[in-house]
Amino acid sequence: MSRMTRVLAGGLAAAAVAGVCTAVAGGGSPAAADRASEPVVIGHRGASGLRPEHTLAAYRMAISQGADYIEPDIVATKDRRLVARHDNWLADSTDVEQHPEFADRRKTKTVDGVTRTDWFTEDFTLAELRTLRTEERIPATRPDNVVFNGLEPIPTLEEVLELARQHGVGVYPETKHPTYFDELGLSMEEPLVATLRRYGFDGPGDGVYIQSFETANLRDLARMTKVPLVQLINGSGAPYDFVESGDERTYADLVKPEGLKWIASYAAGIGPATNLLIPVDSTGRLGRPTTLVRDAHRRGLTVHTWTIRNENEFLPADHRQGNATAPGYRSATGDVGGWVTRLYRLGVDGVFCDDPSACVGARTAAYG
């Protein structure tokens, strides 16, 4: 199956899923033919294991490695432009500290209940942000990426979409801190939908998903667009819009049957953390798989799990490799192929990967 076929099949599967949500709520499930026959591979923040995340270089690398989708996390600027950053703070992924002209922009703010002193995208115009240069966010874990520091500006959403169109891959934007930005009067949903539409990413079958860890903005988006939506689900805690509104439900509640039924009323899929599919114990070893993939499919929801990373530090203990006492062990590459193959066998519909080539290679071995 070609990459474009997988992208289109994934989008059409999401459309089919959305169309059967009501029937599924009554106990049915979509036919196997409505799903892509192979899981899609999503370049997580690009190929962020090999290039600084959310740079055009990272997205290009992911495309060259065979990713079916590239994933830009989206935040807003002071002048309401959307840019690709994992968060709205800047110090850990740019050289903002080296710009004395912005020294007075350093502020202490509370974002999603966490207080942080930093520089924030909403205090910069796009033109000002473009004077910054990107850097590796976790240099101790990914020292090889540091050589690419200082080479690229922060990309706009438009640049990411142009790149995707140029190479025939899908896009998978995530709205970051949507409640926070709404409270600033910088709602991201409307410009996101308008920009996607302008580039032809307008609905099922167009090679696009929109995802979020919050629920309220996805429910708003369900009324604004036909693009399939994915509810991200963390392994702990609760969606921040629940915390803000006093809703006592947690992510753990959302993976229960009633929670999945509720998600299916506005979304086409879920994006669960891998430990919700296969729990790990206190030593990092894998336990018995849960029934979440099966339960989600019964509700008509696709399942795209996150995040597959090469480094031992991020792998279950069962798939770490090397001498645990050796320097560099935590950042060394482990048995990432074996880990993602284990997830494929659970029947997931997609995987978010920091090194898409590892997930593409494992998929080729598993599916031919």
Coordinates of N, CA and C in Angstrom, one line a residue, residues 15-154:
A15 N -13.9 8.9 8.3 CA -15.2 9.3 7.8 C -16.2 8.3 8.1
A16 N -15.8 7.0 7.7 CA -16.8 5.9 7.9 C -17.1 5.7 9.4
V17 N -16.0 5.9 10.2 CA -16.2 5.8 11.7 C -17.2 6.8 12.2
A18 N -17.0 8.1 11.7 CA -17.9 9.1 12.1 C -19.3 8.9 11.7
G19 N -19.5 8.2 10.6 CA -20.8 8.0 10.1 C -21.5 6.9 10.8
V20 N -20.8 6.0 11.5 CA -21.4 4.9 12.2 C -21.4 5.1 13.7
C21 N -21.0 6.2 14.2 CA -20.9 6.4 15.6 C -22.3 6.1 16.3
T22 N -23.3 6.5 15.7 CA -24.6 6.3 16.3 C -25.0 4.8 16.4
A23 N -24.7 4.1 15.3 CA -24.9 2.7 15.3 C -24.0 2.0 16.3
V24 N -22.8 2.4 16.3 CA -21.9 1.8 17.3 C -22.3 1.9 18.7
A25 N -22.8 3.1 19.0 CA -23.3 3.4 20.4 C -24.3 2.3 20.7
G26 N -25.0 1.8 19.7 CA -26.0 0.8 20.0 C -25.4 -0.6 20.1
G27 N -24.1 -0.8 19.9 CA -23.5 -2.1 20.1 C -22.8 -2.6 18.8
G28 N -22.9 -1.9 17.7 CA -22.3 -2.5 16.5 C -20.9 -2.0 16.4
S29 N -20.2 -2.3 15.2 CA -18.9 -1.8 15.0 C -18.7 -1.7 13.5
P30 N -17.8 -0.8 13.0 CA -17.6 -0.6 11.6 C -16.9 -1.8 11.0
A31 N -17.3 -2.1 9.8 CA -16.7 -3.2 9.1 C -15.2 -3.0 8.9
A32 N -14.4 -4.1 8.9 CA -13.0 -4.1 8.7 C -12.6 -3.3 7.4
A33 N -13.5 -3.4 6.4 CA -13.2 -2.7 5.2 C -13.2 -1.2 5.3
D34 N -13.8 -0.7 6.4 CA -13.9 0.7 6.6 C -12.6 1.3 7.2
R35 N -11.6 0.4 7.5 CA -10.4 0.9 8.1 C -9.2 0.6 7.2
A36 N -8.2 1.5 7.3 CA -7.0 1.2 6.5 C -6.4 -0.1 6.9
S37 N -5.9 -0.9 6.0 CA -5.4 -2.2 6.3 C -4.1 -2.2 7.0
E38 N -3.4 -1.1 7.0 CA -2.2 -1.0 7.7 C -2.2 0.3 8.6
P39 N -1.6 0.3 9.8 CA -1.6 1.5 10.6 C -0.8 2.6 10.0
V40 N -1.3 3.8 10.1 CA -0.6 5.0 9.6 C 0.6 5.3 10.6
V41 N 1.6 5.9 10.0 CA 2.7 6.4 10.8 C 2.7 7.9 10.8
I42 N 2.7 8.5 12.0 CA 2.6 10.0 12.1 C 4.0 10.5 12.6
G43 N 4.6 11.4 11.9 CA 5.9 12.0 12.3 C 5.6 12.9 13.4
H44 N 6.0 12.5 14.6 CA 5.7 13.2 15.9 C 6.5 14.5 16.0
R45 N 5.9 15.6 15.8 CA 6.6 16.9 15.7 C 7.7 16.9 14.6
G46 N 7.4 16.1 13.6 CA 8.4 15.8 12.5 C 9.1 14.6 12.9
A47 N 10.3 14.4 12.4 CA 11.2 13.4 12.9 C 12.0 13.9 14.1
S48 N 11.4 14.1 15.2 CA 12.0 14.9 16.3 C 13.1 14.2 17.0
G49 N 13.2 12.9 16.7 CA 14.3 12.1 17.3 C 15.6 12.4 16.6
L50 N 15.5 13.1 15.4 CA 16.7 13.2 14.5 C 17.0 14.7 14.2
R51 N 16.0 15.6 14.4 CA 16.1 17.0 14.1 C 15.4 17.7 15.2
P52 N 15.7 19.0 15.5 CA 15.0 19.7 16.5 C 13.5 19.7 16.2
E53 N 12.6 19.5 17.1 CA 11.2 19.3 16.9 C 10.6 20.6 16.3
H54 N 9.5 20.3 15.5 CA 8.7 21.4 15.0 C 9.6 22.4 14.2
T55 N 10.5 21.8 13.4 CA 11.2 22.6 12.4 C 10.9 22.0 11.0
L56 N 11.0 22.8 10.0 CA 10.8 22.3 8.6 C 11.8 21.2 8.3
A57 N 13.0 21.2 8.9 CA 13.9 20.1 8.7 C 13.4 18.8 9.3
A58 N 12.8 18.9 10.5 CA 12.2 17.7 11.1 C 11.0 17.2 10.3
Y59 N 10.2 18.1 9.8 CA 9.1 17.6 9.0 C 9.6 17.0 7.7
R60 N 10.6 17.6 7.1 CA 11.1 17.0 5.8 C 11.7 15.7 6.1
M61 N 12.5 15.5 7.2 CA 13.1 14.2 7.5 C 12.0 13.2 7.7
A62 N 10.9 13.5 8.4 CA 9.8 12.6 8.6 C 9.2 12.1 7.3
I63 N 9.0 13.1 6.4 CA 8.5 12.7 5.0 C 9.4 11.8 4.3
S64 N 10.7 12.1 4.3 CA 11.7 11.3 3.6 C 11.8 9.9 4.2
Q65 N 11.4 9.7 5.5 CA 11.4 8.4 6.1 C 10.2 7.6 5.9
G66 N 9.2 8.2 5.2 CA 8.0 7.5 4.9 C 6.8 7.7 5.8
A67 N 6.8 8.8 6.6 CA 5.7 9.1 7.5 C 4.5 9.4 6.6
D68 N 3.3 9.0 7.0 CA 2.1 9.2 6.3 C 1.5 10.6 6.6
Y69 N 1.8 11.0 7.9 CA 1.3 12.3 8.4 C 2.5 13.0 9.1
I70 N 2.5 14.4 9.1 CA 3.4 15.1 9.9 C 2.5 15.9 10.9
E71 N 3.0 16.0 12.1 CA 2.2 16.6 13.2 C 2.8 17.9 13.7
P72 N 2.1 19.0 13.4 CA 2.5 20.3 14.0 C 1.6 20.6 15.2
D73 N 2.3 20.9 16.3 CA 1.5 21.4 17.5 C 1.4 22.9 17.2
I74 N 0.2 23.4 17.5 CA -0.2 24.8 17.2 C -0.4 25.7 18.4
V75 N 0.3 26.9 18.4 CA 0.1 27.9 19.4 C -0.1 29.2 18.6
A76 N -0.6 30.3 19.3 CA -0.9 31.5 18.7 C 0.1 32.6 19.1
T77 N 0.2 33.6 18.2 CA 1.1 34.8 18.4 C 0.2 35.9 18.8
K78 N 0.8 37.0 19.2 CA 0.1 38.2 19.6 C -0.8 38.7 18.5
D79 N -0.4 38.6 17.2 CA -1.2 39.1 16.1 C -2.0 37.9 15.4
R80 N -2.3 36.9 16.3 CA -3.3 35.9 15.9 C -2.8 35.0 14.7
R81 N -1.5 34.8 14.6 CA -1.0 33.9 13.6 C -0.7 32.5 14.3
L82 N -0.8 31.4 13.6 CA -0.6 30.1 14.2 C 0.8 29.6 13.8
V83 N 1.6 29.2 14.8 CA 2.9 28.7 14.5 C 3.1 27.3 15.2
A84 N 4.1 26.6 14.8 CA 4.4 25.3 15.2 C 5.4 25.3 16.4
R85 N 4.9 25.1 17.6 CA 5.6 24.9 18.8 C 4.9 23.9 19.7
H86 N 5.7 23.2 20.5 CA 5.1 22.2 21.4 C 4.3 22.9 22.5
D87 N 4.8 24.1 22.9 CA 4.1 24.9 24.0 C 4.3 26.3 23.6
N88 N 3.6 27.2 24.4 CA 3.7 28.6 24.1 C 4.9 29.3 24.7
W89 N 5.6 28.6 25.6 CA 6.9 29.1 26.1 C 8.0 28.8 25.2
L90 N 9.1 29.6 25.2 CA 10.1 29.5 24.1 C 11.5 29.2 24.6
A91 N 11.8 29.3 25.8 CA 13.2 29.2 26.2 C 13.9 27.8 26.0
D92 N 13.0 26.8 26.1 CA 13.6 25.4 25.9 C 13.7 25.0 24.4
S93 N 13.2 25.7 23.5 CA 13.2 25.3 22.1 C 13.7 26.4 21.1
T94 N 14.1 27.6 21.7 CA 14.6 28.6 20.8 C 15.8 29.3 21.5
D95 N 16.4 30.3 20.8 CA 17.5 31.1 21.4 C 17.0 32.4 21.9
V96 N 15.8 32.5 22.4 CA 15.2 33.7 22.8 C 16.1 34.4 23.9
E97 N 16.7 33.6 24.8 CA 17.6 34.2 25.8 C 18.7 35.0 25.3
Q98 N 19.1 34.8 24.0 CA 20.2 35.4 23.4 C 19.8 36.7 22.7
H99 N 18.5 37.1 22.9 CA 18.0 38.3 22.2 C 17.8 39.4 23.3
P100 N 18.7 40.3 23.5 CA 18.5 41.3 24.5 C 17.3 42.2 24.3
E101 N 17.0 42.4 23.0 CA 15.8 43.2 22.7 C 14.5 42.7 23.2
F102 N 14.5 41.4 23.6 CA 13.3 40.8 24.1 C 13.4 40.5 25.6
A103 N 14.4 41.0 26.3 CA 14.6 40.7 27.7 C 13.4 41.1 28.5
D104 N 12.8 42.2 28.2 CA 11.6 42.6 29.0 C 10.3 41.8 28.7
R105 N 10.4 40.9 27.8 CA 9.2 40.0 27.5 C 9.2 38.8 28.4
R106 N 10.2 38.6 29.2 CA 10.3 37.5 30.1 C 9.3 37.8 31.3
K107 N 8.3 36.8 31.4 CA 7.3 37.0 32.4 C 7.0 35.7 33.2
T108 N 6.3 35.9 34.3 CA 5.8 34.7 35.0 C 4.3 34.6 34.8
K109 N 3.9 33.4 34.3 CA 2.5 33.2 33.9 C 2.1 31.8 34.4
T110 N 0.8 31.6 34.5 CA 0.3 30.3 34.9 C -0.4 29.7 33.7
V111 N 0.1 28.6 33.1 CA -0.5 28.0 31.9 C -1.0 26.6 32.3
D112 N -2.3 26.4 32.2 CA -2.9 25.1 32.6 C -2.6 24.7 34.0
G113 N -2.6 25.7 34.9 CA -2.4 25.5 36.3 C -1.0 25.4 36.7
V114 N 0.0 25.5 35.8 CA 1.4 25.4 36.2 C 2.1 26.8 36.0
T115 N 2.7 27.3 37.0 CA 3.4 28.6 36.9 C 4.8 28.5 36.4
R116 N 5.1 29.4 35.4 CA 6.4 29.3 34.7 C 6.9 30.7 34.4
T117 N 8.2 30.9 34.5 CA 8.8 32.1 34.1 C 9.6 31.9 32.8
D118 N 9.2 32.6 31.8 CA 9.7 32.3 30.4 C 9.3 33.4 29.5
W119 N 9.5 33.2 28.2 CA 9.0 34.0 27.1 C 7.9 33.3 26.5
F120 N 6.8 34.0 26.1 CA 5.6 33.3 25.6 C 5.2 33.8 24.2
T121 N 4.7 32.9 23.4 CA 4.4 33.3 22.0 C 3.4 34.4 21.9
E122 N 2.4 34.4 22.8 CA 1.3 35.4 22.7 C 1.8 36.8 23.0
D123 N 3.1 37.0 23.4 CA 3.6 38.3 23.7 C 4.5 38.8 22.5
F124 N 4.5 38.0 21.4 CA 5.3 38.3 20.2 C 4.5 38.4 19.0
T125 N 4.8 39.3 18.1 CA 4.2 39.2 16.8 C 4.9 38.1 16.0
L126 N 4.3 37.7 14.9 CA 4.9 36.7 14.1 C 6.3 37.2 13.6
A127 N 6.3 38.5 13.2 CA 7.6 39.0 12.7 C 8.7 39.0 13.7
E128 N 8.3 39.2 15.0 CA 9.3 39.1 16.1 C 9.7 37.7 16.3
L129 N 8.8 36.8 16.3 CA 9.1 35.4 16.5 C 10.1 34.9 15.5
R130 N 9.9 35.4 14.3 CA 10.7 34.9 13.1 C 12.2 35.3 13.3
T131 N 12.5 36.2 14.2 CA 13.9 36.6 14.4 C 14.6 35.6 15.3
L132 N 13.8 34.7 16.0 CA 14.4 33.7 16.8 C 14.8 32.5 16.0
R133 N 15.7 31.7 16.5 CA 16.1 30.4 15.9 C 15.8 29.2 16.8
T134 N 15.5 28.1 16.2 CA 15.1 27.0 17.0 C 16.3 26.2 17.5
E135 N 16.0 25.5 18.6 CA 17.0 24.6 19.2 C 16.4 23.3 19.7
E136 N 17.3 22.3 19.9 CA 16.8 21.0 20.4 C 16.3 21.2 21.9
R137 N 15.1 20.7 22.1 CA 14.5 20.9 23.4 C 15.0 20.0 24.5
I138 N 15.5 18.8 24.2 CA 16.1 17.9 25.2 C 17.5 17.5 24.8
P139 N 18.4 18.4 24.9 CA 19.8 18.2 24.4 C 20.5 17.1 25.1
A140 N 20.3 16.9 26.4 CA 21.0 15.8 27.1 C 20.6 14.5 26.6
T141 N 19.4 14.3 26.2 CA 18.9 13.0 25.6 C 19.2 12.9 24.1
R142 N 19.2 14.0 23.4 CA 19.4 14.0 22.0 C 20.6 14.9 21.6
P143 N 21.8 14.6 22.1 CA 22.9 15.5 21.8 C 23.2 15.7 20.3
D144 N 23.0 14.7 19.5 CA 23.3 14.8 18.1 C 22.4 15.9 17.4
N145 N 21.3 16.2 18.0 CA 20.4 17.2 17.4 C 20.9 18.6 17.6
V146 N 21.8 18.8 18.6 CA 22.3 20.1 18.9 C 23.0 20.8 17.8
V147 N 23.6 19.9 16.9 CA 24.3 20.5 15.7 C 23.4 21.3 14.8
F148 N 22.1 21.1 14.9 CA 21.2 21.8 14.1 C 20.6 23.0 14.8
N149 N 21.0 23.3 16.0 CA 20.6 24.5 16.7 C 20.9 25.8 15.8
G150 N 20.0 26.7 15.9 CA 20.3 28.0 15.3 C 20.1 28.2 13.8
L151 N 19.7 27.1 13.2 CA 19.6 27.1 11.7 C 18.3 27.5 11.1
E152 N 17.2 27.4 11.9 CA 15.9 27.6 11.3 C 15.0 28.5 12.2
P153 N 14.1 29.2 11.6 CA 13.1 30.0 12.3 C 11.9 29.0 12.7
I154 N 11.1 29.6 13.6 CA 9.8 28.9 13.9 C 8.9 28.8 12.7

